[in-house]
Coordinates of C-alpha atoms in Angstrom, one line a residue:
M1 CA -33.1 2.9 24.7
S2 CA -36.2 4.8 23.7
N3 CA -36.8 6.1 20.2
A4 CA -37.5 9.5 21.7
R5 CA -34.0 9.5 23.1
T6 CA -32.3 8.4 19.9
A7 CA -34.2 11.1 18.0
R8 CA -31.8 13.6 19.5
F9 CA -28.7 12.0 17.9
S10 CA -27.2 13.5 14.7
R11 CA -27.5 11.3 11.7
R12 CA -23.7 11.4 11.1
G13 CA -23.0 10.6 14.7
M14 CA -25.3 7.6 14.6
L15 CA -23.5 6.1 11.7
A16 CA -20.0 7.2 12.4
A17 CA -19.6 6.2 16.0
G18 CA -19.1 2.6 16.9
G19 CA -22.4 0.9 17.7
A20 CA -24.5 4.1 17.6
L21 CA -28.1 3.8 16.5
G22 CA -29.5 4.9 13.1
L23 CA -32.8 6.7 13.7
G24 CA -33.9 6.0 10.2
A25 CA -32.9 2.3 10.4
L26 CA -35.3 1.4 13.1
V27 CA -38.3 -0.8 12.5
T28 CA -40.8 -2.4 14.9
A29 CA -40.4 -6.1 15.7
C30 CA -42.4 -8.5 13.5
G31 CA -43.4 -12.0 14.6
S32 CA -45.0 -13.8 17.4
E33 CA -43.9 -13.4 21.0
D34 CA -42.6 -16.4 23.0
S35 CA -41.5 -16.3 26.6
K36 CA -39.1 -19.2 26.4
D37 CA -35.4 -18.9 25.6
G38 CA -34.6 -18.6 21.9
G39 CA -32.9 -20.6 19.3
S40 CA -33.6 -23.2 16.7
D41 CA -33.8 -26.9 17.2
A42 CA -32.2 -27.6 13.8
K43 CA -29.1 -29.9 14.0
G44 CA -26.8 -29.3 11.2
V45 CA -29.1 -29.5 8.2
A46 CA -32.3 -27.6 7.2
K47 CA -35.4 -29.6 7.9
S48 CA -37.5 -30.8 5.0
G49 CA -40.6 -29.9 7.0
P50 CA -41.6 -26.8 8.9
W51 CA -38.9 -24.2 9.9
S52 CA -38.9 -21.9 12.9
F53 CA -36.4 -19.7 14.7
K54 CA -36.8 -17.6 17.8
D55 CA -34.8 -14.4 17.6
D56 CA -33.3 -12.1 20.2
R57 CA -36.5 -10.0 20.5
G58 CA -38.3 -13.1 21.7
M59 CA -40.1 -13.4 18.4
T60 CA -40.6 -16.7 16.7
V61 CA -40.8 -16.9 12.9
S62 CA -42.4 -20.1 11.5
L63 CA -42.5 -21.1 7.9
D64 CA -43.6 -24.3 6.0
K65 CA -39.9 -24.9 5.2
A66 CA -36.5 -23.3 5.7
P67 CA -36.4 -20.1 3.7
T68 CA -34.2 -19.8 0.6
R69 CA -35.3 -16.4 -0.6
I70 CA -33.6 -14.6 2.2
V71 CA -33.0 -10.8 2.4
A72 CA -30.5 -9.7 5.0
F73 CA -28.5 -6.7 6.1
T74 CA -25.2 -6.9 4.2
G75 CA -23.1 -7.8 7.3
V76 CA -25.5 -10.5 8.3
A77 CA -25.5 -11.9 4.8
A78 CA -21.7 -12.0 4.9
A79 CA -21.8 -13.9 8.2
L80 CA -24.3 -16.5 6.8
Y81 CA -22.1 -16.8 3.7
D82 CA -19.2 -17.9 5.9
Y83 CA -21.4 -20.7 7.1
G84 CA -22.4 -21.7 3.5
I85 CA -25.8 -20.0 3.5
D86 CA -26.4 -18.2 0.2
V87 CA -28.3 -14.9 0.6
K88 CA -29.1 -13.2 -2.7
G89 CA -30.9 -10.1 -1.5
V90 CA -29.2 -7.5 0.8
F91 CA -29.6 -4.0 2.1
G92 CA -27.0 -1.8 3.8
P93 CA -23.4 -0.9 2.8
T94 CA -22.6 -3.4 0.0
R95 CA -20.7 -1.5 -2.7
T96 CA -18.3 1.4 -2.4
K97 CA -18.4 4.4 -4.8
D98 CA -16.0 2.6 -7.1
G99 CA -18.2 -0.5 -7.3
K100 CA -15.9 -2.6 -5.1
A101 CA -17.2 -4.7 -2.2
D102 CA -17.8 -2.7 1.0
V103 CA -15.9 -4.0 4.1
Q104 CA -19.2 -5.2 5.5
A105 CA -19.8 -7.5 2.5
G106 CA -17.0 -9.8 3.6
D107 CA -16.2 -12.5 1.0
M108 CA -19.5 -12.2 -0.9
D109 CA -19.4 -11.5 -4.7
V110 CA -21.4 -8.3 -4.6
S111 CA -21.9 -8.3 -8.4
K112 CA -24.3 -11.3 -7.9
L113 CA -26.4 -9.6 -5.2
T114 CA -29.7 -7.9 -5.5
V115 CA -29.2 -4.7 -3.5
F116 CA -32.4 -3.0 -2.2
G117 CA -30.5 -0.1 -0.6
N118 CA -26.8 0.6 -0.4
R119 CA -26.9 3.6 1.9
F120 CA -28.5 4.6 5.2
D121 CA -32.2 5.3 4.9
Q122 CA -32.4 3.8 1.5
F123 CA -34.6 0.7 0.8
N124 CA -36.5 0.0 -2.5
V125 CA -39.7 -1.4 -1.3
E126 CA -41.1 -2.1 -4.7
Q127 CA -38.0 -4.1 -5.7
Y128 CA -38.1 -5.9 -2.4
A129 CA -41.8 -6.9 -3.0
A130 CA -41.0 -8.2 -6.5
F131 CA -38.2 -10.3 -5.0
Q132 CA -40.8 -12.2 -3.0
P133 CA -38.8 -12.5 0.2
E134 CA -39.5 -15.3 2.6
V135 CA -37.7 -13.7 5.6
L136 CA -35.7 -10.5 6.4
I137 CA -32.7 -10.9 8.7
T138 CA -30.8 -8.1 10.4
T139 CA -29.3 -7.0 13.7
T140 CA -30.7 -4.9 16.5
F141 CA -28.8 -2.2 18.3
D142 CA -31.3 -1.4 21.1
A143 CA -33.3 -3.0 23.9
A144 CA -36.5 -2.4 21.9
G145 CA -35.5 -4.7 19.1
S146 CA -35.5 -2.1 16.4
L147 CA -34.3 -3.5 13.1
W148 CA -31.0 -2.1 11.8
Y149 CA -31.0 -0.3 8.5
V150 CA -34.7 -0.7 7.8
P151 CA -35.9 2.9 7.2
L152 CA -38.5 4.3 9.7
A153 CA -40.5 5.8 6.8
S154 CA -41.1 2.5 5.1
K155 CA -40.9 0.0 8.0
D156 CA -44.6 -0.8 8.0
K157 CA -44.7 -1.6 4.3
I158 CA -41.5 -3.7 4.6
A159 CA -42.9 -5.6 7.6
K160 CA -46.0 -6.7 5.7
L161 CA -44.0 -8.4 2.9
A162 CA -42.1 -10.9 5.0
P163 CA -41.5 -11.8 8.7
S164 CA -38.2 -10.6 10.2
V165 CA -35.5 -12.1 12.4
A166 CA -33.1 -10.0 14.5
V167 CA -29.8 -10.9 16.2
S168 CA -29.1 -8.5 19.1
V169 CA -25.8 -6.7 19.1
F170 CA -26.8 -4.4 22.0
D171 CA -25.1 -4.4 25.4
R172 CA -23.7 -7.9 25.3
Q173 CA -20.2 -9.4 24.7
L174 CA -19.1 -10.6 21.2
P175 CA -19.4 -14.4 21.9
K176 CA -23.1 -14.2 22.5
P177 CA -24.1 -12.7 19.1
L178 CA -21.5 -15.0 17.4
Q179 CA -23.3 -18.0 19.0
R180 CA -26.7 -16.7 18.0
M181 CA -25.6 -16.2 14.4
A182 CA -24.2 -19.7 14.3
E183 CA -27.5 -21.1 15.6
L184 CA -29.4 -19.1 13.0
A185 CA -27.1 -20.4 10.2
E186 CA -27.5 -24.0 11.5
S187 CA -31.3 -23.7 11.3
L188 CA -30.9 -22.6 7.7
G189 CA -28.8 -25.6 6.8
A190 CA -25.2 -24.9 8.0
D191 CA -23.2 -27.8 9.4
L192 CA -21.6 -26.5 12.6
K193 CA -19.7 -29.8 13.0
A194 CA -17.9 -29.3 9.6
A195 CA -14.1 -29.0 9.9
K196 CA -14.2 -25.4 8.7
A197 CA -16.7 -24.3 11.2
V198 CA -15.1 -26.1 14.1
E199 CA -11.6 -24.8 13.3
A200 CA -12.9 -21.2 12.9
K201 CA -14.4 -21.3 16.4
K202 CA -11.2 -22.8 17.8
R203 CA -9.1 -20.0 16.3
F204 CA -11.5 -17.4 17.8
E205 CA -11.1 -18.9 21.2
A206 CA -7.3 -19.0 20.8
A207 CA -7.2 -15.4 19.7
S208 CA -9.3 -14.4 22.7
E209 CA -6.9 -16.2 25.1
R210 CA -4.0 -14.4 23.4
L211 CA -5.7 -11.1 23.9
R212 CA -6.4 -11.9 27.6
K213 CA -2.7 -12.7 28.1
A214 CA -1.6 -9.6 26.2
A215 CA -3.8 -7.3 28.3
K216 CA -2.7 -8.9 31.5
S217 CA 1.0 -8.5 30.6
R218 CA 0.6 -4.9 29.4
P219 CA -2.0 -3.3 31.7
E220 CA -0.3 0.1 31.2
I221 CA -1.3 0.2 27.5
K222 CA -4.3 2.4 26.9
V223 CA -6.5 1.7 23.9
L224 CA -8.9 4.3 22.5
A225 CA -11.8 3.5 20.1
G226 CA -12.3 6.3 17.7
S227 CA -14.2 7.3 14.5
A228 CA -13.6 10.2 12.2
S229 CA -15.9 12.6 10.3
D230 CA -15.3 16.0 8.7
A231 CA -16.0 18.0 11.8
I232 CA -16.1 15.5 14.7
F233 CA -13.9 12.8 16.2
Y234 CA -16.0 10.3 18.1
V235 CA -14.6 8.5 21.2
S236 CA -16.6 5.3 22.0
G237 CA -17.1 4.0 25.4
S238 CA -17.1 0.3 26.1
N239 CA -20.7 0.0 27.2
F240 CA -23.2 -1.3 24.7
S241 CA -20.7 -2.2 21.9
I242 CA -20.2 -6.0 21.6
D243 CA -16.6 -5.8 20.7
L244 CA -15.5 -3.2 23.3
E245 CA -17.5 -4.9 26.1
Y246 CA -15.7 -8.1 25.2
F247 CA -12.3 -6.5 25.0
K248 CA -12.8 -4.9 28.4
A249 CA -13.9 -8.2 29.9
L250 CA -10.7 -9.7 28.6
G251 CA -8.7 -7.0 30.5
V252 CA -8.0 -4.5 27.8
N253 CA -7.3 -1.0 29.3
L254 CA -9.9 1.0 27.3
V255 CA -10.2 4.7 27.4
E256 CA -13.6 5.5 28.9
P257 CA -15.2 8.9 28.3
P258 CA -17.2 9.9 31.4
E259 CA -20.9 9.1 31.3
K260 CA -21.7 12.9 31.4
A261 CA -19.8 13.4 28.2
K262 CA -21.6 10.5 26.5
K263 CA -25.1 11.4 27.7
A264 CA -26.1 13.5 24.7
N265 CA -25.4 10.4 22.5
G266 CA -27.3 7.9 24.5
G267 CA -24.3 6.7 26.4
W268 CA -22.5 5.4 23.4
F269 CA -19.8 7.9 22.6
E270 CA -18.4 11.5 23.1
N271 CA -18.1 14.1 20.4
L272 CA -14.8 15.9 20.2
S273 CA -13.8 18.7 17.9
W274 CA -10.5 18.1 16.0
E275 CA -8.9 20.8 18.1
N276 CA -9.6 18.6 21.2
V277 CA -8.7 15.2 19.7
D278 CA -5.8 14.9 22.2
K279 CA -8.2 15.0 25.2
Y280 CA -7.6 11.4 26.1
P281 CA -4.0 10.0 26.2
A282 CA -3.8 6.7 24.3
D283 CA -1.1 4.3 23.3
I284 CA -3.2 2.5 20.6
I285 CA -6.0 4.0 18.6
M286 CA -8.6 1.6 17.0
M287 CA -10.3 3.4 14.1
D288 CA -13.7 2.7 12.7
D289 CA -13.3 0.8 9.3
R290 CA -16.7 1.5 7.9
A291 CA -17.0 3.3 4.5
S292 CA -19.2 6.0 6.1
T293 CA -16.2 7.2 8.1
I294 CA -12.9 8.9 7.2
Q295 CA -10.0 6.4 7.3
P296 CA -6.7 7.2 9.1
A297 CA -4.7 7.6 5.9
D298 CA -7.1 10.3 4.8
I299 CA -7.2 12.4 8.0
T300 CA -5.5 15.7 7.3
E301 CA -6.0 17.4 10.6
A302 CA -2.7 18.5 12.1
T303 CA -3.9 17.7 15.6
W304 CA -4.4 14.1 14.6
K305 CA -1.0 13.8 13.1
K306 CA 0.6 15.0 16.4
L307 CA -1.0 12.4 18.5
P308 CA 1.7 10.1 20.1
A309 CA -0.1 6.9 19.0
V310 CA -0.3 8.2 15.4
K311 CA 3.3 9.3 15.3
A312 CA 4.3 5.9 16.7
G313 CA 2.3 4.0 14.0
Q314 CA 0.1 2.5 16.6
V315 CA -3.3 2.9 14.8
I316 CA -5.2 -0.2 13.9
S317 CA -8.7 -0.8 12.4
R318 CA -11.8 -1.6 14.3
S319 CA -15.1 -3.0 13.0
P320 CA -17.9 -1.5 15.1
E321 CA -20.3 -3.7 13.1
P322 CA -18.3 -6.9 12.9
I323 CA -19.4 -9.7 10.5
L324 CA -20.7 -12.2 13.0
S325 CA -18.8 -15.3 12.0
Y326 CA -15.9 -16.7 14.0
D327 CA -13.9 -16.6 10.8
K328 CA -14.3 -12.8 10.5
C329 CA -14.1 -11.9 14.1
T330 CA -10.9 -13.8 14.8
P331 CA -8.6 -11.3 13.0
L332 CA -10.2 -8.4 15.0
V333 CA -9.2 -10.0 18.2
E334 CA -5.8 -11.1 16.9
N335 CA -4.9 -7.6 15.6
L336 CA -5.6 -6.0 19.0
A337 CA -3.6 -8.7 20.8
K338 CA -0.7 -8.2 18.5
A339 CA -0.9 -4.4 18.9
I340 CA -0.9 -4.5 22.6
E341 CA 2.0 -7.0 22.7
S342 CA 4.2 -4.8 20.5
A343 CA 3.0 -1.3 21.6
K344 CA 5.4 1.3 22.9
K345 CA 4.1 3.3 25.9
V346 CA 3.6 6.7 24.4
S347 CA 0.8 8.2 26.5

């Protein structure tokens, strides 16, 4: 997707809708190009010698040794934490207004993290430089490999201070970025053969099979992916988003806004006014769990409260930016499977 096209998106829409791009969070790829398929050749422990990793932009970052002064997007740091990789510097949603850990921080102790920017379009370059980072790691939400949550205004300064690694979460199913994050963690020293890591992957696979069976047995159950803001209710399509593409592949009957309706938002989602929130009948509503959005319990719109799925208590959370570890993604799959298994047909 071109930057010219994303420039037409509203800032709130980019952050609130599942998988939407943040215009200010885009930064040009940094590294050396390589035409071969990516991945690290590390096998369970960080090498004592040179380290390299080829990311999903086709860029290879090479260092004299595996980096320890890592700065990462909060959700990426949380995923690496689940593999035993300690990231001390982060950017992106880390602490809520009351100082508690943001949902994207996972199990990390946020009080021990150096936070270079807690909000969209916020990144303290001077503090980042003083930290002396060895590598910056984040995700990318577009085909161009733009770096998520790195502000456009300061991207060039940031790029000069350390090489970057990006894991793509654009237009692919969830297992692929999970695999790539695991490979990245392995290159940094994680042991993927450890009992915890092996069991986590098995639980994810079991959850996926449960969801496949649930979707097959309840094809009549319609699932809508939504996100709430003050003035707009966003309905996400399955294309581009790693979780929704995967759920659809497993057979989930997802509500799909027509392409014409999503065109103004790059094909990601449709904007609805709260008066038209009942446009698409649904039996289950998955709501964006990010702090930048309004959570279901705080929605006061009467039209929302009248929705059959809401009245039936069939609203579950969704993580449009899931923490890419098997441990954290398993509950997302399990929750949807359970909801479909027990849902009443209300649409």
